[in-house]
Short mmCIF file of C-alpha atoms and ligand atoms in Angstrom, two decimals:
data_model
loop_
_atom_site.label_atom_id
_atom_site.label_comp_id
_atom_site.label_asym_id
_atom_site.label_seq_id
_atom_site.Cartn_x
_atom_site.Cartn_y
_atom_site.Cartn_z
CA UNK N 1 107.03 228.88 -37.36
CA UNK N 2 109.85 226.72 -38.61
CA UNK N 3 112.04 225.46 -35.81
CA UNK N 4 114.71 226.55 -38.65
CA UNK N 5 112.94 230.16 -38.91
CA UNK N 6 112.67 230.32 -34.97
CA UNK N 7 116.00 230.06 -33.96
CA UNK N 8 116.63 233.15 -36.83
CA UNK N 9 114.27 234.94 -35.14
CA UNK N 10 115.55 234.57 -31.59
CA UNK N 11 119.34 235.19 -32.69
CA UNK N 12 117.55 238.94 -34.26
CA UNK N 13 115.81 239.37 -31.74
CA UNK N 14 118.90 238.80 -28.44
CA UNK N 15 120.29 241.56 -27.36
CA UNK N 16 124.05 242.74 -28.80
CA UNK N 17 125.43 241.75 -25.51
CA UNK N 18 129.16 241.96 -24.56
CA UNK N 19 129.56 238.33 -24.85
CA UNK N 20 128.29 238.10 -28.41
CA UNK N 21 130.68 241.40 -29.43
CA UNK N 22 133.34 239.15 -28.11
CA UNK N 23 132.38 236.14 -29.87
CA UNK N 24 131.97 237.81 -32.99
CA UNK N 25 135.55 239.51 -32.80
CA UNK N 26 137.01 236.00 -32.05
CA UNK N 27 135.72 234.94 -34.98
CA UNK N 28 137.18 237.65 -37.25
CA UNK N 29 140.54 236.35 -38.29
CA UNK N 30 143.21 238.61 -36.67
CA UNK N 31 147.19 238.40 -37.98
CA UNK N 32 150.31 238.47 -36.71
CA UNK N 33 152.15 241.91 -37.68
CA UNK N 34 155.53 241.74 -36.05
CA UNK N 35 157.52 240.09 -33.61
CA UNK N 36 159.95 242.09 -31.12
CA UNK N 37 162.54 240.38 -29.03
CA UNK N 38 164.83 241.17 -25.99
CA UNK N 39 168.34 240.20 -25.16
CA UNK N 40 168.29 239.48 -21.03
CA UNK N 41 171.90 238.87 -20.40
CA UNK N 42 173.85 237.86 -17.04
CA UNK N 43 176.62 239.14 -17.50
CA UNK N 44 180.12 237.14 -15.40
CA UNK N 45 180.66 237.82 -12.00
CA UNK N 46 177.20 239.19 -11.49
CA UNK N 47 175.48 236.90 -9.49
CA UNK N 48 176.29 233.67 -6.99
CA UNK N 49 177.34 230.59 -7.70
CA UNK N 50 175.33 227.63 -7.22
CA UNK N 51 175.68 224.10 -8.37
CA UNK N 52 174.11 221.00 -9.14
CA UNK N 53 176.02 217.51 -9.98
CA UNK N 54 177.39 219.16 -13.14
CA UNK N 55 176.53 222.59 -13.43
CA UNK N 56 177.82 225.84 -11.98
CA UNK N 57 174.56 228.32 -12.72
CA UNK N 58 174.12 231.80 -11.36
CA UNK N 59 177.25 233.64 -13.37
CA UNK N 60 176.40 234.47 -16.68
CA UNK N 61 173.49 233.13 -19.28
CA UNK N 62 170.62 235.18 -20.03
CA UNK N 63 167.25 235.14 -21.97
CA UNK N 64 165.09 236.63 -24.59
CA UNK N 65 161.84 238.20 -24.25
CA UNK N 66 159.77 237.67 -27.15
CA UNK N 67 156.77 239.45 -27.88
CA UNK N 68 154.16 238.61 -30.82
CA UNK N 69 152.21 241.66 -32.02
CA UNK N 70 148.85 241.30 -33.60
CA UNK N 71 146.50 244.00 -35.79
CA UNK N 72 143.60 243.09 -33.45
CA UNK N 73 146.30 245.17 -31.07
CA UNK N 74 147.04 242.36 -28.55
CA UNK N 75 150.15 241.39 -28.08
CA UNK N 76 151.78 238.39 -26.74
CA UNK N 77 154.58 237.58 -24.50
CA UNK N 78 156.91 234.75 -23.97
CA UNK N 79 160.33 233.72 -23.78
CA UNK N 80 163.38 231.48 -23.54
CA UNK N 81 166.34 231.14 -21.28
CA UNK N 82 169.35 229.33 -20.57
CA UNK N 83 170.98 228.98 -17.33
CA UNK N 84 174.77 228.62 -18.45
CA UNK N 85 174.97 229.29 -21.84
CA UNK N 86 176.50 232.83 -22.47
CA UNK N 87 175.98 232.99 -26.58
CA UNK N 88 172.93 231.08 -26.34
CA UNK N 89 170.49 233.88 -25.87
CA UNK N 90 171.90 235.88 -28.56
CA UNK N 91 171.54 232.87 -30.94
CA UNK N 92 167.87 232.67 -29.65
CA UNK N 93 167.16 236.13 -30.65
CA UNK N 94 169.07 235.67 -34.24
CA UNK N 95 166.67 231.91 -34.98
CA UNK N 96 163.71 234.02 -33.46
CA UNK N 97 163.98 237.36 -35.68
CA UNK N 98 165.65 235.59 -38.66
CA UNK N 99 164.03 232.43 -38.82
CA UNK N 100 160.85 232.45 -36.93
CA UNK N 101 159.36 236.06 -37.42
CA UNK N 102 159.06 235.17 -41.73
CA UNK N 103 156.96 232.47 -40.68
CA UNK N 104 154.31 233.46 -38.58
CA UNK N 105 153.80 237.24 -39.80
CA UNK N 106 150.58 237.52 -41.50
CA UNK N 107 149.38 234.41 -40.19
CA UNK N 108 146.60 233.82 -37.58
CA UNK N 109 147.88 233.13 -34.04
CA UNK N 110 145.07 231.24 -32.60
CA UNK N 111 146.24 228.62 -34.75
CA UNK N 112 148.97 227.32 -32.70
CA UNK N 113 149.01 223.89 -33.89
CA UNK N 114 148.86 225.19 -37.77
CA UNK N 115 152.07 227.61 -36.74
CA UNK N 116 153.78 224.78 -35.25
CA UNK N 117 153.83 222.59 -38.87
CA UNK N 118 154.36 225.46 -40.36
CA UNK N 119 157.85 226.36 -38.18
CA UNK N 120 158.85 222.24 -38.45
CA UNK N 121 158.12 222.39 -41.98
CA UNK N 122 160.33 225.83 -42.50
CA UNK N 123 163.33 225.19 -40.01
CA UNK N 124 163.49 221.01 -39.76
CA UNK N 125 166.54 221.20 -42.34
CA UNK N 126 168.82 223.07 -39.76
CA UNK N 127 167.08 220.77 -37.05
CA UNK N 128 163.53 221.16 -34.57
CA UNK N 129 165.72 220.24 -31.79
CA UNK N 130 168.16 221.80 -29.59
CA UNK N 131 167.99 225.63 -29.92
CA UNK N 132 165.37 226.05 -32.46
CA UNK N 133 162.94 223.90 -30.54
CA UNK N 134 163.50 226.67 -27.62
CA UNK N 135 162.54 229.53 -30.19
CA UNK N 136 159.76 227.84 -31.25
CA UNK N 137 158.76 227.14 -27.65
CA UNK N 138 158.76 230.98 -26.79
CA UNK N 139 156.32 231.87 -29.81
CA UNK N 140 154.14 229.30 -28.99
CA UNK N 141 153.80 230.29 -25.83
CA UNK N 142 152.94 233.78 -26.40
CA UNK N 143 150.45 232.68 -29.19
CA UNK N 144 148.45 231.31 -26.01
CA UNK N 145 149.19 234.49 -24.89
CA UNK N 146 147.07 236.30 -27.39
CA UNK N 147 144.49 233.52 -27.35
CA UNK N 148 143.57 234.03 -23.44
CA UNK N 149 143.65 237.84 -24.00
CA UNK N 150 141.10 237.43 -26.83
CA UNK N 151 138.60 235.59 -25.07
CA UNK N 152 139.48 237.16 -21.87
CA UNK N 153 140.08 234.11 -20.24
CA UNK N 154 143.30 232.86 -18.45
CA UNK N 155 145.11 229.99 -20.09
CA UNK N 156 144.33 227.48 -17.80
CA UNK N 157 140.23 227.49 -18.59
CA UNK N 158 140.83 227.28 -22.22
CA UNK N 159 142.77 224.59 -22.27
CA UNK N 160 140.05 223.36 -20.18
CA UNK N 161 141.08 223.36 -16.50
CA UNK N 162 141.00 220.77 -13.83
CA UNK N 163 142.02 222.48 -10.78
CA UNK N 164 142.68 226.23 -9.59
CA UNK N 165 145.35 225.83 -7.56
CA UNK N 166 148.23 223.87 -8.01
CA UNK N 167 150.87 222.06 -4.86
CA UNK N 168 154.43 223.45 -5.77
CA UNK N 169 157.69 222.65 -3.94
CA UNK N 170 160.66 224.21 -3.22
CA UNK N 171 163.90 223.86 -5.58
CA UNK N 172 166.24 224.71 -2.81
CA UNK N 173 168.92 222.98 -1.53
CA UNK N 174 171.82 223.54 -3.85
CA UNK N 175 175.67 223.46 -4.02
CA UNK N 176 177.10 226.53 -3.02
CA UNK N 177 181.04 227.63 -2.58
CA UNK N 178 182.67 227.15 0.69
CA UNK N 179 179.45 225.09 2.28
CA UNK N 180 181.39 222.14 3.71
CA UNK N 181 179.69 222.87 7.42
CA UNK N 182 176.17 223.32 4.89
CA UNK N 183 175.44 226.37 6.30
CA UNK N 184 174.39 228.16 2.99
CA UNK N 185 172.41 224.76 1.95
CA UNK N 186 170.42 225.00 5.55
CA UNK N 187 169.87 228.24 5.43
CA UNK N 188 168.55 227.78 2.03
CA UNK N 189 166.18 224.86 3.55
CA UNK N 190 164.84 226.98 6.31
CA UNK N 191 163.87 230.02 4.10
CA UNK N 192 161.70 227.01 2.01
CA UNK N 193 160.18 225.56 5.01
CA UNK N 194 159.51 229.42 6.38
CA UNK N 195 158.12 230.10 2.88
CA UNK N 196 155.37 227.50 3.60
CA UNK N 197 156.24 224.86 0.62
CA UNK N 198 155.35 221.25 1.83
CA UNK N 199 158.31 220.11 -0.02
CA UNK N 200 161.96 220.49 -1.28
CA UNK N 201 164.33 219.14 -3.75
CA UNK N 202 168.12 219.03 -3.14
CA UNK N 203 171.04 218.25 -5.54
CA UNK N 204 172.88 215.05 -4.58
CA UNK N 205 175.39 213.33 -7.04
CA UNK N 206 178.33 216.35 -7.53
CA UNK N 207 180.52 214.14 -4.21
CA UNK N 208 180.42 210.93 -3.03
CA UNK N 209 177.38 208.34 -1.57
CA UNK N 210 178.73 209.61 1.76
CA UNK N 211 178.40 213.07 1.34
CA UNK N 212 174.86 212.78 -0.27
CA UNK N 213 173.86 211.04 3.07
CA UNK N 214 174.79 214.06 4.94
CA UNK N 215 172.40 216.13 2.53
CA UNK N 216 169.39 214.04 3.07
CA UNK N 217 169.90 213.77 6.40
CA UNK N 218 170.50 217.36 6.86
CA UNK N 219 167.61 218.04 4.84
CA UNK N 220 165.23 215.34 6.71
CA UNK N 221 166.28 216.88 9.92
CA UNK N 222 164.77 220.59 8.47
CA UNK N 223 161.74 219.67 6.75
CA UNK N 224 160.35 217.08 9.19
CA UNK N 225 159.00 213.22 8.84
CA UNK N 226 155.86 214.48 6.95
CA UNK N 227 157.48 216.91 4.02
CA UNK N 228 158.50 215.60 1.17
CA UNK N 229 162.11 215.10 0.12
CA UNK N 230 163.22 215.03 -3.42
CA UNK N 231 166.51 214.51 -4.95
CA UNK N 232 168.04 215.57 -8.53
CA UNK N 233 171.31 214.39 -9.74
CA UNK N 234 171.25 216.58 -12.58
CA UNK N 235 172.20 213.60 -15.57
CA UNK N 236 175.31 212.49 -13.07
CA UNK N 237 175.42 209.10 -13.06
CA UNK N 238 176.05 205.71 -15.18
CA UNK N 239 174.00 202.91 -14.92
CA UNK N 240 175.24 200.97 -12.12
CA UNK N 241 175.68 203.91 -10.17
CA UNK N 242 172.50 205.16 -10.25
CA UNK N 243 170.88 202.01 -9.14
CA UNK N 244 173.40 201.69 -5.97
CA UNK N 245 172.81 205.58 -4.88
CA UNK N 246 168.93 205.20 -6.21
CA UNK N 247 168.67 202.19 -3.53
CA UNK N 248 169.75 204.27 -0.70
CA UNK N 249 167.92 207.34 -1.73
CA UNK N 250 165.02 204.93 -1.57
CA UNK N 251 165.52 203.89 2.02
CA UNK N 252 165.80 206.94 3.27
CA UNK N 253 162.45 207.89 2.25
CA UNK N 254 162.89 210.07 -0.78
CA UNK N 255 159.67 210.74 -2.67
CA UNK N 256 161.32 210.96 -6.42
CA UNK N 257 164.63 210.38 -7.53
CA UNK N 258 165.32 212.96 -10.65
CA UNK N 259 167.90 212.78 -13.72
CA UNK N 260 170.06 209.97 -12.57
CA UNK N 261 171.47 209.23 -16.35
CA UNK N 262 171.93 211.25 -19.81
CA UNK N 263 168.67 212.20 -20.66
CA UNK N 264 169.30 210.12 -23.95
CA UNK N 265 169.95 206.75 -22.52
CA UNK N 266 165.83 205.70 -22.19
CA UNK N 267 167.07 202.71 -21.86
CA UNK N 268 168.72 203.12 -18.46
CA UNK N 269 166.24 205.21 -17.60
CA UNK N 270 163.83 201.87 -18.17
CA UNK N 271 166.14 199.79 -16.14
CA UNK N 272 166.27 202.20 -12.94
CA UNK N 273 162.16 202.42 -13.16
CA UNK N 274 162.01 198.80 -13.50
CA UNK N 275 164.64 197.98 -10.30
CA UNK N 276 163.77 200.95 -7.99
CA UNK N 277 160.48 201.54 -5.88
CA UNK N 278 160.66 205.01 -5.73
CA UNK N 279 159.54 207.25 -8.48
CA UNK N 280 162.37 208.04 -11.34
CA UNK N 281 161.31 211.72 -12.31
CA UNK N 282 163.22 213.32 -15.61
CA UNK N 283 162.58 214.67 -18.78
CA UNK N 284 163.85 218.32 -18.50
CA UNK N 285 166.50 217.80 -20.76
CA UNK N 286 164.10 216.19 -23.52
CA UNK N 287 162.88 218.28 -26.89
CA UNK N 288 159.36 217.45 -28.27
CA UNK N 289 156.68 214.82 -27.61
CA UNK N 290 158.63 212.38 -29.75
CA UNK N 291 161.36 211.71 -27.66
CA UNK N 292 159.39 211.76 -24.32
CA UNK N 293 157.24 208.94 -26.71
CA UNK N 294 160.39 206.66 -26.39
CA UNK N 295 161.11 207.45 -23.08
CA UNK N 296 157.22 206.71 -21.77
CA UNK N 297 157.11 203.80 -23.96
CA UNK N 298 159.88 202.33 -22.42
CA UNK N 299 158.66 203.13 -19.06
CA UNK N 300 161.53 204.93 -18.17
CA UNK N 301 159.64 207.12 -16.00
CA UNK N 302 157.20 207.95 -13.26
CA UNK N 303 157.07 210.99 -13.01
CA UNK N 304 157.45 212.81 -16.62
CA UNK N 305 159.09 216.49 -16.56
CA UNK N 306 158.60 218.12 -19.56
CA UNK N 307 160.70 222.15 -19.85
CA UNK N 308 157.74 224.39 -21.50
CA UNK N 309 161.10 226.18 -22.66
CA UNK N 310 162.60 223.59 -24.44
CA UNK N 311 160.31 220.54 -25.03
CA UNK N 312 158.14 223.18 -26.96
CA UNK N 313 155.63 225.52 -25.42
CA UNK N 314 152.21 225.13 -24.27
CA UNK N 315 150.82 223.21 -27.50
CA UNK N 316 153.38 220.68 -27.32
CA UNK N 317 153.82 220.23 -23.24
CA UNK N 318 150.16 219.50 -23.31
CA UNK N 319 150.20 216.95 -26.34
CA UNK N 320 153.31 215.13 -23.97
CA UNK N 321 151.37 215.53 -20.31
CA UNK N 322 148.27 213.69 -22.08
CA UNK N 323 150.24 210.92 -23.79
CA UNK N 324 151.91 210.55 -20.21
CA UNK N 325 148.44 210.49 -18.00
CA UNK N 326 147.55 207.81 -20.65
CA UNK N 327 150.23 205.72 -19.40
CA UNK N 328 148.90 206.35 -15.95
CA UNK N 329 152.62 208.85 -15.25
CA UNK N 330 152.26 212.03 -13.74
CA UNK N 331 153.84 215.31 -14.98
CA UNK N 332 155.30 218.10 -12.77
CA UNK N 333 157.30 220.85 -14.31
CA UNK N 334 160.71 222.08 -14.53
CA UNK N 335 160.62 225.69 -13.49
CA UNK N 336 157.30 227.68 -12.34
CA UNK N 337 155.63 230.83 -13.57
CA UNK N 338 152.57 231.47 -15.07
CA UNK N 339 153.01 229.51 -18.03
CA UNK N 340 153.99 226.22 -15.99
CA UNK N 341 150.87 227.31 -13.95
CA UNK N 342 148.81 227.49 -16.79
CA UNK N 343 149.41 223.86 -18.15
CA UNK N 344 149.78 221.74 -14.86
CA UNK N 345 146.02 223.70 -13.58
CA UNK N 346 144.77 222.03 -16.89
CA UNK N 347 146.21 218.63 -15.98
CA UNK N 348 144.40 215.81 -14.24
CA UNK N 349 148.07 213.90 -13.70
CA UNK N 350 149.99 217.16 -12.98
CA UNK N 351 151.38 216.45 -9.46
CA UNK N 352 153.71 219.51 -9.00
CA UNK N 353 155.17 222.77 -9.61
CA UNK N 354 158.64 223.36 -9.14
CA UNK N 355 159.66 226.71 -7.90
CA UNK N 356 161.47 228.84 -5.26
CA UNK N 357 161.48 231.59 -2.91
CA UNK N 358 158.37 233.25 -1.47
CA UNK N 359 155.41 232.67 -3.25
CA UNK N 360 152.49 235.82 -2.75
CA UNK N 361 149.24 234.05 -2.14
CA UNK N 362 150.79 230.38 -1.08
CA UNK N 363 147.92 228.56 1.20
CA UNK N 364 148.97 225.15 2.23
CA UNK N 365 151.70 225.12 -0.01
CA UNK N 366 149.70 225.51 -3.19
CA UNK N 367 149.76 228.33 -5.70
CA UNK N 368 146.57 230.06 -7.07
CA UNK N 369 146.18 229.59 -10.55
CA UNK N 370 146.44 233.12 -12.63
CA UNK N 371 143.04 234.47 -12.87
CA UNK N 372 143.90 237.42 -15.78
CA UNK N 373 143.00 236.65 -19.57
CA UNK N 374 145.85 235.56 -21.47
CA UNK N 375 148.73 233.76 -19.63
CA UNK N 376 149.10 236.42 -16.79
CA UNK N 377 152.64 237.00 -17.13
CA UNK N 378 154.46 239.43 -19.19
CA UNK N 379 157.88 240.50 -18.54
CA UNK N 380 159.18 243.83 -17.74
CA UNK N 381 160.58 244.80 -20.97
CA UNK N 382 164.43 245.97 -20.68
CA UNK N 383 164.81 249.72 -20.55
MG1 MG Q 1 166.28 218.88 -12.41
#
């Protein structure tokens, strides 16, 4: 027999297994037939305060669920939110139902890097960045959605995994109103440490050098010598500044030192990683692989932070984390969830997840990586 006629005969011969059903469905072409969004508002006065160096978050923003429906009958979730934009979300839902939806319907969404051209090449005269980049971001990530649920795998393996559990920290030492004695900020720091994370962030940067002191050392005092200790001045800063606080954030023993500057000035952002020893983190502010490209060119940073929200889903957060392990930089992410779980679990450089509150399943202060096909995430749709 023919080696040729051989391997004909064996493929006749195996058995129609589960497995090869699957295969052969994945290899049907399946379209998109409709996408369905949500408005998630916040409305004023609803929730708490809280603040970072310039932001007062907590009052009113929202977010938009966005689901992708296929004819294979899988759909796919994702979504895009704003912490203190009030008419941002119902923008989002306009680009994503007016703009978007024409695009993709009828197309095939395991092609996520086609779709992508496709949605530059359609919306880049109005602009990739700023809002539309968010929209974008959301379909893209429930196009990986729809891919995990067809081959029944969770995100993380196809995108070809390199860990299944992932070290997160805790974002939790804010600003709050009427905290001068810090009582709100240490309660906040004990509920992390009783949570089990081996590390917390804190906002510095909104008062003086002084004050910020007082934070650390407040902070210190909570977590303990072997924790680690991250600040985030939330974009605060000038140049000069930065450097003098980023010094003394350095001597106390801070392990990263994130957002000092505009997220546009990669320039100062080169200058702080240049004069300081401890790691600059940013990037949460930054839209597409492009402009993290002039940032990690410049070696502005050591620790790269791309927003799966905003620097554009899972195909394009993975396209920046790879150009950044190239340059030896690690990437943590802005936010947690599946999604951020999803990418970082594929991600030799990933060092973190950022997150809060109590985390089901937390050993050691690391999270398990979802373990259901698809991204393992879909939000409760509004009733
Ligand atoms: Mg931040």
């Amino acid at each position: 027999m023919q080696r040729r006629d051989f391997f004909k005969a064996a493929a006749l011969a195996a058995p129609a297994s589960a497995g090869i059903a699957a295969a052969a469905a994945m290899q049907k072409q399946i379209k998109i037939t409709g996408l369905e969004t949500d408005l998630v508002e916040r409305r004023p006065g609803t929730g708490r305060p809280n603040y970072d160096a310039i932001h007062k978050l907590g009052v009113e923003g929202g977010s938009v669920t966005v689901r992708v429906l296929t004819d294979a009958g899988i759909t796919g979730w994702g979504s895009g939110s704003f912490g203190v934009i009030a008419g941002a979300p119902r923008v989002l839902q306009s680009i994503l139902e007016n703009e978007i939806k024409p695009v993709i319907v009828g197309k095939d969404p395991v092609f996520p890097k086609r779709l992508r051209a496709d949605l530059w090449a359609a919306l880049e005269y109005h602009g990739v960045g700023g809002i539309v980049q968010f929209a974008m971001s959301a379909v893209d990530i429930a196009f990986w959605d729809i891919i995990g649920k067809l081959a029944g795998m969770p995100v993380y393996k196809l995108l070809g995994g390199f860990r299944d559990r992932m070290p997160a920290y805790s974002m939790g030492g804010w600003y709050y109103d009427d905290d001068k004695d810090l009582s709100e900020f240490k309660r906040a720091g004990n509920a992390a440490m009783e949570q089990g994370y081996g590390g917390l962030k804190i906002k510095v940067g909104r008062y003086s050098l002084d004050d910020d002191i007082v934070r650390i050392r407040v902070a210190r005092d909570i977590i303990g010598k072997d924790r680690r200790l991250m600040v985030d001045a939330n974009q605060v800063f000038n140049r000069n500044e930065a450097l003098r606080r980023g010094r003394v954030y350095q001597d106390m023993g801070c392990f990263w030192y994130e957002e000092p500057l505009p997220p546009h000035d990669m320039e100062g952002y080169a200058l702080l990683a240049r004069e300081l020893d401890i790691r600059v983190a940013t990037g949460e502010n930054l839209y597409a692989k492009y402009q993290f490209t002039d940032l990690i060119e410049r070696r502005g940073a050591d620790v790269v932070q791309p927003d799966n929200r905003r620097a554009g889903g899972v195909t394009e957060w993975m396209e920046i984390a790879a150009i950044a392990d190239a340059f030896g930089l690690q990437v943590a992410s802005h936010g947690g969830g599946a999604t951020n779980m999803n990418m970082l679990c594929a991600m030799p450089n990933a060092l973190y997840m950022e997150t809060s509150g109590p985390q089901r399943n937390m050993v050691n202060s690391e999270i398990p990586a979802p373990e259901e096909p698809g991204m393992g995430s879909e939000p409760r749709r509004r009733t």
